[in-house]
Amino acid sequence: MTSSSQLGSEDLVRRAVAAFNSGDHAQAMDLCELGLKRHPGDSALCHLLAAVLFAKADLPAARERIEASLAARPDNVPALILAGRIARAEGRLEAALQFLDHAATQSSRVEILLERARIFDQSDDAAAAGAVWTQVLQSDPKSVEAMARLGRLAWERGAPAEAEGFLDRAVAGAGHPAQWFDLGLVRQDMRKFEAAAEAYRHVLEMSPDAAEAAVNLGVVLQETGNLDGAMAAYSQAYRLDPSTFGVIAMALTSAPSGRLWLDEEALRRILASGAPAPGAEPLAVDARR
């Protein structure tokens, strides 16, 4: 068996990559550091060590290593993309864009567009983010992240039908709880209350501690006149996060139909217990007023 002391730089890189990909970051780091003792400044080893340090959230050390890698190979596209990611994580957004702009002169990889879009998201530049996410989706029509972000951006600019189209596509392959939640918000705004309830239920199936989704589920069920279902959802939300009480109490008296509790503590007890609401006074609210 070949010992570590007999391995050359390329062999160490291969072993370190295998360790990193298997989730053994400690072994990957040890192999990179061993290689750099023998081959100081080796661009591949510096790059890989930067990736390990980035995965461990040691951003200053990751930046130092990726800069060393780029000093040896300034046009290396994967290293430039990683440098952009590290800079974005540090909040150095202009520097991140510069790395990616340099990478774009060498390659048309979709990862470059992805990182640019994420940077514009982080800088709250909705127009620029939307333009680049559109480019991402044109380059990769199956990009769920692009569909989800374009849906969210469309909703934020007041285009719910467009938003629903993107988000429907994003969740088609099961979806992430955040994507289902955004779809619920869009459908709720469109007064598609039953469809919104379905979306919020998906959130709670995947993320049972999502108190905000439980509150919103209660709201849309209440809008459909399903008060028992709404109370069950509100109870779930309150047990997950008691700070939701104010929103729940307001929702109970602001929908077209609701219930009124004159005793706040009684309502808290009902929500905490998850039991039906005996003795609650039905309250009819005319939503047209």
Coordinates of C-alpha atoms in Angstrom, one line a residue:
M1 CA 0.0 0.0 0.0
T2 CA 1.3 3.4 -0.9
S3 CA 1.9 5.6 2.2
S4 CA 1.0 9.3 2.3
S5 CA 4.7 10.1 2.3
Q6 CA 5.1 8.5 -1.1
L7 CA 2.2 10.3 -2.8
G8 CA 2.8 13.0 -5.3
S9 CA 0.8 16.2 -5.6
E10 CA -1.7 14.8 -8.1
D11 CA -2.3 11.7 -5.9
L12 CA -2.9 13.8 -2.8
V13 CA -5.4 15.9 -4.7
R14 CA -7.3 12.8 -5.9
R15 CA -7.4 11.4 -2.3
A16 CA -8.3 14.8 -0.9
V17 CA -11.1 15.2 -3.4
A18 CA -12.4 11.7 -2.6
A19 CA -12.4 12.5 1.1
F20 CA -14.1 15.8 0.6
N21 CA -16.8 14.3 -1.6
S22 CA -17.5 11.6 1.0
G23 CA -18.0 14.3 3.7
D24 CA -14.7 13.6 5.5
H25 CA -13.5 17.2 5.6
A26 CA -11.0 16.6 8.3
Q27 CA -9.1 14.0 6.2
A28 CA -9.4 16.2 3.1
M29 CA -7.8 19.1 5.1
D30 CA -5.0 16.9 6.4
L31 CA -4.2 15.7 2.9
C32 CA -4.2 19.2 1.5
E33 CA -1.9 20.5 4.3
L34 CA 0.4 17.6 3.8
G35 CA 0.6 18.3 0.1
L36 CA 1.3 22.0 0.7
K37 CA 4.2 21.3 3.0
R38 CA 5.8 19.4 0.1
H39 CA 4.5 21.6 -2.7
P40 CA 4.0 25.1 -1.3
G41 CA 1.7 27.2 -3.4
D42 CA 0.4 24.3 -5.5
S43 CA -2.7 25.8 -7.1
A44 CA -4.9 22.7 -7.0
L45 CA -4.1 22.0 -3.4
C46 CA -4.7 25.6 -2.4
H47 CA -8.0 25.5 -4.3
L48 CA -9.2 22.3 -2.7
L49 CA -8.1 23.5 0.8
A50 CA -10.1 26.7 0.2
A51 CA -13.1 24.6 -0.7
V52 CA -12.8 22.6 2.6
L53 CA -12.3 25.8 4.6
F54 CA -15.3 27.4 2.9
A55 CA -17.4 24.3 3.8
K56 CA -16.3 24.7 7.4
A57 CA -17.3 28.5 7.3
D58 CA -13.7 29.6 7.9
L59 CA -14.0 32.4 5.4
P60 CA -10.7 34.4 6.1
A61 CA -8.6 31.2 5.7
A62 CA -10.6 30.2 2.7
R63 CA -10.0 33.5 1.1
E64 CA -6.3 33.3 1.8
R65 CA -6.1 29.9 0.1
I66 CA -8.2 30.7 -3.0
E67 CA -6.1 33.9 -3.5
A68 CA -3.0 31.8 -3.4
S69 CA -4.5 29.4 -5.9
L70 CA -5.4 32.3 -8.3
A71 CA -1.9 33.8 -7.9
A72 CA -0.6 30.6 -9.5
R73 CA -3.5 30.2 -12.1
P74 CA -5.3 33.5 -12.4
D75 CA -7.6 32.3 -15.2
N76 CA -8.8 29.1 -13.6
V77 CA -12.6 29.3 -13.9
P78 CA -13.6 26.9 -11.0
A79 CA -11.2 28.8 -8.7
L80 CA -12.7 32.2 -9.8
I81 CA -16.2 30.9 -9.1
L82 CA -15.2 29.7 -5.6
A83 CA -13.5 33.0 -5.0
G84 CA -16.8 34.7 -5.9
R85 CA -18.7 32.5 -3.5
I86 CA -16.3 33.2 -0.7
A87 CA -16.5 37.0 -1.4
R88 CA -20.3 36.9 -1.4
A89 CA -20.4 35.0 1.9
E90 CA -18.2 37.7 3.3
G91 CA -20.4 40.4 2.0
R92 CA -17.8 41.7 -0.4
L93 CA -20.3 41.8 -3.3
E94 CA -18.3 44.1 -5.7
A95 CA -15.2 41.8 -5.3
A96 CA -17.5 38.8 -5.9
L97 CA -18.8 40.3 -9.2
Q98 CA -15.2 41.0 -10.3
F99 CA -14.2 37.4 -9.9
L100 CA -17.3 36.2 -11.8
D101 CA -16.8 38.8 -14.5
H102 CA -13.3 37.5 -15.0
A103 CA -14.6 33.9 -15.0
A104 CA -17.1 34.9 -17.7
T105 CA -14.3 36.0 -20.0
Q106 CA -13.0 32.4 -19.9
S107 CA -16.2 30.3 -19.8
S108 CA -20.0 30.4 -20.3
R109 CA -20.7 28.0 -17.4
V110 CA -24.2 28.4 -15.9
E111 CA -22.6 28.4 -12.4
I112 CA -21.3 31.9 -13.2
L113 CA -24.8 33.2 -13.9
L114 CA -26.1 31.5 -10.8
E115 CA -23.6 33.2 -8.6
R116 CA -24.2 36.6 -10.3
A117 CA -28.0 36.2 -9.7
R118 CA -27.4 35.3 -6.0
I119 CA -25.2 38.4 -5.6
F120 CA -27.9 40.6 -7.0
D121 CA -30.4 38.9 -4.7
Q122 CA -28.2 39.6 -1.7
S123 CA -27.8 43.2 -2.7
D124 CA -31.6 43.6 -3.1
D125 CA -31.2 44.6 -6.8
A126 CA -34.5 43.0 -7.9
A127 CA -34.2 44.2 -11.5
A128 CA -30.7 42.9 -12.0
A129 CA -31.5 39.7 -10.2
G130 CA -34.6 39.1 -12.3
A131 CA -32.6 39.6 -15.5
V132 CA -29.8 37.2 -14.5
W133 CA -32.2 34.6 -13.1
T134 CA -34.0 34.7 -16.5
Q135 CA -30.6 34.0 -18.2
V136 CA -30.0 31.1 -15.8
L137 CA -33.4 29.6 -16.7
Q138 CA -32.7 30.1 -20.4
S139 CA -29.3 28.3 -20.0
D140 CA -30.8 25.6 -17.7
P141 CA -34.6 25.2 -18.2
K142 CA -34.7 22.7 -15.4
S143 CA -33.2 25.1 -12.8
V144 CA -35.6 24.9 -9.8
E145 CA -33.7 27.7 -8.0
A146 CA -34.3 30.0 -11.0
M147 CA -38.0 29.2 -11.2
A148 CA -38.4 29.8 -7.5
R149 CA -36.6 33.1 -7.5
L150 CA -38.3 34.4 -10.6
G151 CA -41.6 33.4 -8.9
R152 CA -40.8 35.3 -5.7
L153 CA -39.6 38.3 -7.6
A154 CA -42.8 38.4 -9.8
W155 CA -44.9 38.2 -6.6
E156 CA -42.9 41.1 -5.0
R157 CA -43.5 43.3 -8.0
G158 CA -47.2 42.6 -8.1
A159 CA -47.5 40.0 -10.9
P160 CA -49.2 37.1 -9.1
A161 CA -50.2 35.1 -12.1
E162 CA -46.7 35.1 -13.5
A163 CA -45.4 34.2 -10.0
E164 CA -47.8 31.3 -9.7
G165 CA -46.6 29.9 -13.1
F166 CA -43.0 29.9 -12.0
L167 CA -43.6 28.5 -8.6
D168 CA -45.9 25.8 -9.9
R169 CA -43.0 24.7 -12.0
A170 CA -40.6 24.9 -9.1
V171 CA -42.6 22.6 -6.9
A172 CA -43.4 20.1 -9.6
G173 CA -40.7 17.7 -8.6
A174 CA -41.6 17.8 -4.8
G175 CA -40.3 21.2 -4.0
H176 CA -38.7 22.9 -1.0
P177 CA -40.8 24.1 1.9
A178 CA -39.8 27.7 1.1
Q179 CA -41.1 27.3 -2.5
W180 CA -44.4 25.8 -1.4
F181 CA -44.7 28.7 1.2
D182 CA -44.2 31.3 -1.5
L183 CA -46.7 29.5 -3.7
G184 CA -49.2 29.6 -0.8
L185 CA -48.6 33.4 -0.4
V186 CA -49.2 33.9 -4.1
R187 CA -52.4 31.8 -4.2
Q188 CA -53.6 33.5 -1.0
D189 CA -53.2 36.9 -2.6
M190 CA -55.1 35.7 -5.6
R191 CA -57.9 34.5 -3.3
K192 CA -57.4 30.9 -4.3
F193 CA -57.8 29.9 -0.7
E194 CA -58.2 26.1 -1.2
A195 CA -55.1 25.9 -3.4
A196 CA -53.3 28.1 -0.9
A197 CA -54.2 25.7 1.9
E198 CA -52.8 22.8 -0.2
A199 CA -49.5 24.7 -0.5
Y200 CA -49.3 25.4 3.2
R201 CA -50.1 21.8 4.0
H202 CA -47.1 20.8 1.9
V203 CA -44.9 23.1 3.9
L204 CA -46.0 21.6 7.2
E205 CA -45.6 18.0 5.9
M206 CA -42.0 18.8 5.0
S207 CA -41.3 21.2 7.9
P208 CA -43.6 20.4 10.8
D209 CA -42.2 23.3 12.9
A210 CA -43.1 26.0 10.4
A211 CA -45.4 28.1 12.6
E212 CA -45.9 30.8 10.0
A213 CA -47.2 28.3 7.5
A214 CA -49.7 27.0 10.2
V215 CA -50.9 30.5 10.8
N216 CA -51.4 31.1 7.1
L217 CA -53.2 27.8 6.8
G218 CA -55.6 28.9 9.5
V219 CA -56.2 32.1 7.7
V220 CA -57.1 30.6 4.4
L221 CA -59.2 27.8 5.9
Q222 CA -61.1 30.5 7.8
E223 CA -61.6 32.4 4.5
T224 CA -63.3 29.2 3.1
G225 CA -65.6 29.0 6.2
N226 CA -63.8 26.0 7.7
L227 CA -63.5 27.3 11.2
D228 CA -62.8 24.0 12.8
G229 CA -59.9 23.4 10.5
A230 CA -58.7 27.0 11.0
M231 CA -58.7 26.6 14.8
A232 CA -56.7 23.3 14.5
A233 CA -54.1 25.1 12.4
Y234 CA -54.0 28.1 14.7
S235 CA -53.6 25.8 17.6
Q236 CA -50.6 24.1 15.9
A237 CA -49.1 27.5 15.2
Y238 CA -49.5 28.7 18.8
R239 CA -48.0 25.5 20.3
L240 CA -45.0 25.9 17.9
D241 CA -44.6 29.6 18.6
P242 CA -46.7 31.4 21.3
S243 CA -45.7 34.8 19.8
T244 CA -48.2 34.1 17.0
F245 CA -51.1 34.7 19.4
G246 CA -51.6 38.3 18.3
V247 CA -51.8 37.5 14.6
I248 CA -54.2 34.6 15.4
A249 CA -56.4 36.7 17.5
M250 CA -56.6 39.4 14.9
A251 CA -57.3 36.9 12.1
L252 CA -60.1 35.4 14.1
T253 CA -62.0 38.7 14.0
S254 CA -61.0 40.0 10.6
A255 CA -62.0 37.3 8.1
P256 CA -65.5 37.2 6.5
S257 CA -66.3 34.7 9.3
G258 CA -64.7 34.1 12.6
R259 CA -65.1 33.6 16.3
L260 CA -64.8 36.1 19.2
W261 CA -63.3 35.4 22.6
L262 CA -63.9 38.0 25.2
D263 CA -61.5 36.2 27.5
E264 CA -58.0 36.3 26.0
E265 CA -56.7 33.7 28.4
A266 CA -59.4 31.3 27.5
L267 CA -58.4 31.6 23.9
R268 CA -54.8 30.9 24.8
R269 CA -55.8 27.8 26.8
I270 CA -57.8 26.5 23.8
L271 CA -54.9 27.1 21.4
A272 CA -52.5 25.5 23.8
S273 CA -54.6 22.4 24.3
G274 CA -55.5 21.9 20.7
A275 CA -59.1 21.1 21.8
P276 CA -62.3 22.3 20.1
A277 CA -63.5 25.7 21.2
P278 CA -66.6 25.0 23.5
G279 CA -68.6 28.0 24.3
A280 CA -66.9 30.3 21.8
E281 CA -69.3 32.9 20.4
P282 CA -69.7 32.7 16.6
L283 CA -69.0 36.1 15.1
A284 CA -70.1 37.0 11.6
V285 CA -68.1 39.8 10.1
D286 CA -69.2 41.6 7.0
A287 CA -66.1 41.9 4.9
R288 CA -67.6 44.5 2.7
R289 CA -67.4 47.1 5.5

